[in-house]
Amino acid sequence: MRWACIGFGNVGQAIVHKLTESGFLPQQVVVRNTEKITGYQNKFPDIQFINSINQLQDGLDLVILCVPDNAIPEVTHSVSLKTTKPTIAHTSGAFPLEELLKYTPKAGVVYPLQTFSVDFQPEWSTIPVLIEASALSLEIIMHFAQQLVSNPLWVSSADRAVIHLGAVWTSNFVNLMAWIAQEIVSSTIHSYQLYLPLMQQVVEKLSNLTPAQAQTGPAKRNDIATIQHHINLLSAKNPELVPLYQHLSRQIQKRTVHVPLNFDTNQYQPPLL
């Protein structure tokens, strides 16, 4: 299979790195930052790095889009104008397949359900890779996805959007909580890394327990004294976090204690959504 990748950010680099290791190299990679092409070329000498979709080779079977969602329509349109009409697939969790089909009948989705960072390679064997494709592209999308993981999962656009929403809660928001914890603990001599064993244990428990079974903490115990102490500490040093703390505590309480929490609500305002 002859394929190319457009976009070389977190997702693009993770996919190219993984497939290069297994000998399934792309013919070309389109990058936005031309100043980095030389460095990329030195790291991946067998791949041609280019800075324009117009430079894509003819005869490609597949073009993978690793670009922001708002750029997918424009990039898809540009690639669809290629003479040999390759299959075009994006890697987004939220962008529907039907939007690609407005530009080409040969379209698909290869969405790795994982968080990626440059220079940090995950263990691909544990990553769910969600796929979807038009009838004309099913075989090629399946073949490509199987180079990433042995068992890709077929998921509709509607379900993928819901799954992506859940991923924001379990990944982006969890990371934000660690970021906030870093800010809170910065007044001590310690760092957020003090919490890493705790966070790892939370994930480990969720491999064997449901979230309802694994939930712990003062809100779960209806420990009003501890909750009020936390609110007092936040009020003194991080007052903007008080509404968030109260709102999240109420969400835990709503699911577990089923009785009102009687902590101080004088400073409480519903969080902005």
mmCIF file with all atom_site columns, N, CA and C in Angstrom, residues 160-193:
data_model
loop_
_atom_site.group_PDB
_atom_site.id
_atom_site.type_symbol
_atom_site.label_atom_id
_atom_site.label_alt_id
_atom_site.label_comp_id
_atom_site.label_asym_id
_atom_site.label_entity_id
_atom_site.label_seq_id
_atom_site.pdbx_PDB_ins_code
_atom_site.Cartn_x
_atom_site.Cartn_y
_atom_site.Cartn_z
_atom_site.occupancy
_atom_site.B_iso_or_equiv
_atom_site.pdbx_formal_charge
_atom_site.auth_seq_id
_atom_site.auth_comp_id
_atom_site.auth_asym_id
_atom_site.auth_atom_id
_atom_site.pdbx_PDB_model_num
ATOM 1   N N  . ARG A 1 160 ? -18.968 7.248  17.803 1.00 0.00 ? 160 ARG A N  1
ATOM 2   C CA . ARG A 1 160 ? -17.611 7.776  17.970 1.00 0.00 ? 160 ARG A CA 1
ATOM 3   C C  . ARG A 1 160 ? -17.639 9.157  18.616 1.00 0.00 ? 160 ARG A C  1
ATOM 4   N N  . ALA A 1 161 ? -18.620 9.990  18.241 1.00 0.00 ? 161 ALA A N  1
ATOM 5   C CA . ALA A 1 161 ? -18.729 11.322 18.834 1.00 0.00 ? 161 ALA A CA 1
ATOM 6   C C  . ALA A 1 161 ? -18.991 11.237 20.327 1.00 0.00 ? 161 ALA A C  1
ATOM 7   N N  . VAL A 1 162 ? -19.855 10.293 20.727 1.00 0.00 ? 162 VAL A N  1
ATOM 8   C CA . VAL A 1 162 ? -20.152 10.101 22.151 1.00 0.00 ? 162 VAL A CA 1
ATOM 9   C C  . VAL A 1 162 ? -18.914 9.572  22.881 1.00 0.00 ? 162 VAL A C  1
ATOM 10  N N  . ILE A 1 163 ? -18.235 8.619  22.264 1.00 0.00 ? 163 ILE A N  1
ATOM 11  C CA . ILE A 1 163 ? -17.007 8.063  22.850 1.00 0.00 ? 163 ILE A CA 1
ATOM 12  C C  . ILE A 1 163 ? -15.957 9.162  23.008 1.00 0.00 ? 163 ILE A C  1
ATOM 13  N N  . HIS A 1 164 ? -15.868 10.036 22.023 1.00 0.00 ? 164 HIS A N  1
ATOM 14  C CA . HIS A 1 164 ? -14.900 11.136 22.095 1.00 0.00 ? 164 HIS A CA 1
ATOM 15  C C  . HIS A 1 164 ? -15.231 12.076 23.250 1.00 0.00 ? 164 HIS A C  1
ATOM 16  N N  . LEU A 1 165 ? -16.511 12.342 23.465 1.00 0.00 ? 165 LEU A N  1
ATOM 17  C CA . LEU A 1 165 ? -16.923 13.169 24.601 1.00 0.00 ? 165 LEU A CA 1
ATOM 18  C C  . LEU A 1 165 ? -16.455 12.537 25.911 1.00 0.00 ? 165 LEU A C  1
ATOM 19  N N  . GLY A 1 166 ? -16.666 11.231 26.041 1.00 0.00 ? 166 GLY A N  1
ATOM 20  C CA . GLY A 1 166 ? -16.191 10.544 27.239 1.00 0.00 ? 166 GLY A CA 1
ATOM 21  C C  . GLY A 1 166 ? -14.676 10.602 27.377 1.00 0.00 ? 166 GLY A C  1
ATOM 22  N N  . ALA A 1 167 ? -13.984 10.586 26.239 1.00 0.00 ? 167 ALA A N  1
ATOM 23  C CA . ALA A 1 167 ? -12.521 10.650 26.272 1.00 0.00 ? 167 ALA A CA 1
ATOM 24  C C  . ALA A 1 167 ? -12.030 11.986 26.810 1.00 0.00 ? 167 ALA A C  1
ATOM 25  N N  . VAL A 1 168 ? -12.760 13.054 26.512 1.00 0.00 ? 168 VAL A N  1
ATOM 26  C CA . VAL A 1 168 ? -12.394 14.365 27.052 1.00 0.00 ? 168 VAL A CA 1
ATOM 27  C C  . VAL A 1 168 ? -12.450 14.335 28.576 1.00 0.00 ? 168 VAL A C  1
ATOM 28  N N  . TRP A 1 169 ? -13.476 13.693 29.128 1.00 0.00 ? 169 TRP A N  1
ATOM 29  C CA . TRP A 1 169 ? -13.607 13.602 30.585 1.00 0.00 ? 169 TRP A CA 1
ATOM 30  C C  . TRP A 1 169 ? -12.508 12.747 31.189 1.00 0.00 ? 169 TRP A C  1
ATOM 31  N N  . THR A 1 170 ? -12.212 11.615 30.572 1.00 0.00 ? 170 THR A N  1
ATOM 32  C CA . THR A 1 170 ? -11.265 10.678 31.174 1.00 0.00 ? 170 THR A CA 1
ATOM 33  C C  . THR A 1 170 ? -9.811  11.010 30.880 1.00 0.00 ? 170 THR A C  1
ATOM 34  N N  . SER A 1 171 ? -9.561  11.918 29.929 1.00 0.00 ? 171 SER A N  1
ATOM 35  C CA . SER A 1 171 ? -8.183  12.262 29.584 1.00 0.00 ? 171 SER A CA 1
ATOM 36  C C  . SER A 1 171 ? -7.902  13.744 29.814 1.00 0.00 ? 171 SER A C  1
ATOM 37  N N  . ASN A 1 172 ? -8.526  14.605 29.020 1.00 0.00 ? 172 ASN A N  1
ATOM 38  C CA . ASN A 1 172 ? -8.229  16.035 29.107 1.00 0.00 ? 172 ASN A CA 1
ATOM 39  C C  . ASN A 1 172 ? -8.557  16.610 30.476 1.00 0.00 ? 172 ASN A C  1
ATOM 40  N N  . PHE A 1 173 ? -9.725  16.247 30.995 1.00 0.00 ? 173 PHE A N  1
ATOM 41  C CA . PHE A 1 173 ? -10.127 16.788 32.291 1.00 0.00 ? 173 PHE A CA 1
ATOM 42  C C  . PHE A 1 173 ? -9.323  16.165 33.434 1.00 0.00 ? 173 PHE A C  1
ATOM 43  N N  . VAL A 1 174 ? -8.969  14.888 33.307 1.00 0.00 ? 174 VAL A N  1
ATOM 44  C CA . VAL A 1 174 ? -8.130  14.261 34.329 1.00 0.00 ? 174 VAL A CA 1
ATOM 45  C C  . VAL A 1 174 ? -6.762  14.946 34.370 1.00 0.00 ? 174 VAL A C  1
ATOM 46  N N  . ASN A 1 175 ? -6.204  15.222 33.183 1.00 0.00 ? 175 ASN A N  1
ATOM 47  C CA . ASN A 1 175 ? -4.930  15.931 33.137 1.00 0.00 ? 175 ASN A CA 1
ATOM 48  C C  . ASN A 1 175 ? -5.060  17.328 33.740 1.00 0.00 ? 175 ASN A C  1
ATOM 49  N N  . LEU A 1 176 ? -6.204  17.982 33.474 1.00 0.00 ? 176 LEU A N  1
ATOM 50  C CA . LEU A 1 176 ? -6.441  19.297 34.072 1.00 0.00 ? 176 LEU A CA 1
ATOM 51  C C  . LEU A 1 176 ? -6.467  19.197 35.591 1.00 0.00 ? 176 LEU A C  1
ATOM 52  N N  . MET A 1 177 ? -7.058  18.139 36.136 1.00 0.00 ? 177 MET A N  1
ATOM 53  C CA . MET A 1 177 ? -7.076  17.969 37.584 1.00 0.00 ? 177 MET A CA 1
ATOM 54  C C  . MET A 1 177 ? -5.656  17.867 38.140 1.00 0.00 ? 177 MET A C  1
ATOM 55  N N  . ALA A 1 178 ? -4.772  17.147 37.431 1.00 0.00 ? 178 ALA A N  1
ATOM 56  C CA . ALA A 1 178 ? -3.371  17.057 37.862 1.00 0.00 ? 178 ALA A CA 1
ATOM 57  C C  . ALA A 1 178 ? -2.698  18.422 37.777 1.00 0.00 ? 178 ALA A C  1
ATOM 58  N N  . TRP A 1 179 ? -3.046  19.190 36.755 1.00 0.00 ? 179 TRP A N  1
ATOM 59  C CA . TRP A 1 179 ? -2.502  20.534 36.573 1.00 0.00 ? 179 TRP A CA 1
ATOM 60  C C  . TRP A 1 179 ? -2.932  21.432 37.742 1.00 0.00 ? 179 TRP A C  1
ATOM 61  N N  . ILE A 1 180 ? -4.210  21.335 38.096 1.00 0.00 ? 180 ILE A N  1
ATOM 62  C CA . ILE A 1 180 ? -4.719  22.115 39.233 1.00 0.00 ? 180 ILE A CA 1
ATOM 63  C C  . ILE A 1 180 ? -4.039  21.665 40.525 1.00 0.00 ? 180 ILE A C  1
ATOM 64  N N  . ALA A 1 181 ? -3.866  20.356 40.689 1.00 0.00 ? 181 ALA A N  1
ATOM 65  C CA . ALA A 1 181 ? -3.182  19.848 41.878 1.00 0.00 ? 181 ALA A CA 1
ATOM 66  C C  . ALA A 1 181 ? -1.762  20.390 41.952 1.00 0.00 ? 181 ALA A C  1
ATOM 67  N N  . GLN A 1 182 ? -1.112  20.516 40.792 1.00 0.00 ? 182 GLN A N  1
ATOM 68  C CA . GLN A 1 182 ? 0.232   21.086 40.756 1.00 0.00 ? 182 GLN A CA 1
ATOM 69  C C  . GLN A 1 182 ? 0.229   22.526 41.273 1.00 0.00 ? 182 GLN A C  1
ATOM 70  N N  . GLU A 1 183 ? -0.787  23.293 40.867 1.00 0.00 ? 183 GLU A N  1
ATOM 71  C CA . GLU A 1 183 ? -0.897  24.673 41.328 1.00 0.00 ? 183 GLU A CA 1
ATOM 72  C C  . GLU A 1 183 ? -1.170  24.731 42.834 1.00 0.00 ? 183 GLU A C  1
ATOM 73  N N  . ILE A 1 184 ? -2.023  23.835 43.307 1.00 0.00 ? 184 ILE A N  1
ATOM 74  C CA . ILE A 1 184 ? -2.367  23.822 44.728 1.00 0.00 ? 184 ILE A CA 1
ATOM 75  C C  . ILE A 1 184 ? -1.154  23.481 45.587 1.00 0.00 ? 184 ILE A C  1
ATOM 76  N N  . VAL A 1 185 ? -0.416  22.449 45.177 1.00 0.00 ? 185 VAL A N  1
ATOM 77  C CA . VAL A 1 185 ? 0.688   21.962 45.996 1.00 0.00 ? 185 VAL A CA 1
ATOM 78  C C  . VAL A 1 185 ? 1.945   22.802 45.833 1.00 0.00 ? 185 VAL A C  1
ATOM 79  N N  . SER A 1 186 ? 1.918   23.767 44.921 1.00 0.00 ? 186 SER A N  1
ATOM 80  C CA . SER A 1 186 ? 3.108   24.595 44.681 1.00 0.00 ? 186 SER A CA 1
ATOM 81  C C  . SER A 1 186 ? 3.494   25.439 45.889 1.00 0.00 ? 186 SER A C  1
ATOM 82  N N  . SER A 1 187 ? 2.561   25.623 46.821 1.00 0.00 ? 187 SER A N  1
ATOM 83  C CA . SER A 1 187 ? 2.882   26.385 48.031 1.00 0.00 ? 187 SER A CA 1
ATOM 84  C C  . SER A 1 187 ? 3.708   25.563 49.015 1.00 0.00 ? 187 SER A C  1
ATOM 85  N N  . THR A 1 188 ? 3.884   24.267 48.727 1.00 0.00 ? 188 THR A N  1
ATOM 86  C CA . THR A 1 188 ? 4.732   23.400 49.552 1.00 0.00 ? 188 THR A CA 1
ATOM 87  C C  . THR A 1 188 ? 6.035   23.152 48.803 1.00 0.00 ? 188 THR A C  1
ATOM 88  N N  . ILE A 1 189 ? 6.876   22.306 49.352 1.00 0.00 ? 189 ILE A N  1
ATOM 89  C CA . ILE A 1 189 ? 8.142   21.983 48.686 1.00 0.00 ? 189 ILE A CA 1
ATOM 90  C C  . ILE A 1 189 ? 7.979   20.829 47.709 1.00 0.00 ? 189 ILE A C  1
ATOM 91  N N  . HIS A 1 190 ? 6.746   20.341 47.544 1.00 0.00 ? 190 HIS A N  1
ATOM 92  C CA . HIS A 1 190 ? 6.506   19.144 46.743 1.00 0.00 ? 190 HIS A CA 1
ATOM 93  C C  . HIS A 1 190 ? 5.915   19.494 45.376 1.00 0.00 ? 190 HIS A C  1
ATOM 94  N N  . SER A 1 191 ? 5.840   18.493 44.499 1.00 0.00 ? 191 SER A N  1
ATOM 95  C CA . SER A 1 191 ? 5.284   18.688 43.163 1.00 0.00 ? 191 SER A CA 1
ATOM 96  C C  . SER A 1 191 ? 4.126   17.728 42.938 1.00 0.00 ? 191 SER A C  1
ATOM 97  N N  . TYR A 1 192 ? 3.453   17.875 41.806 1.00 0.00 ? 192 TYR A N  1
ATOM 98  C CA . TYR A 1 192 ? 2.329   17.004 41.458 1.00 0.00 ? 192 TYR A CA 1
ATOM 99  C C  . TYR A 1 192 ? 2.752   15.545 41.359 1.00 0.00 ? 192 TYR A C  1
ATOM 100 N N  . GLN A 1 193 ? 4.049   15.283 41.160 1.00 0.00 ? 193 GLN A N  1
ATOM 101 C CA . GLN A 1 193 ? 4.505   13.900 41.013 1.00 0.00 ? 193 GLN A CA 1
ATOM 102 C C  . GLN A 1 193 ? 4.270   13.084 42.287 1.00 0.00 ? 193 GLN A C  1
#
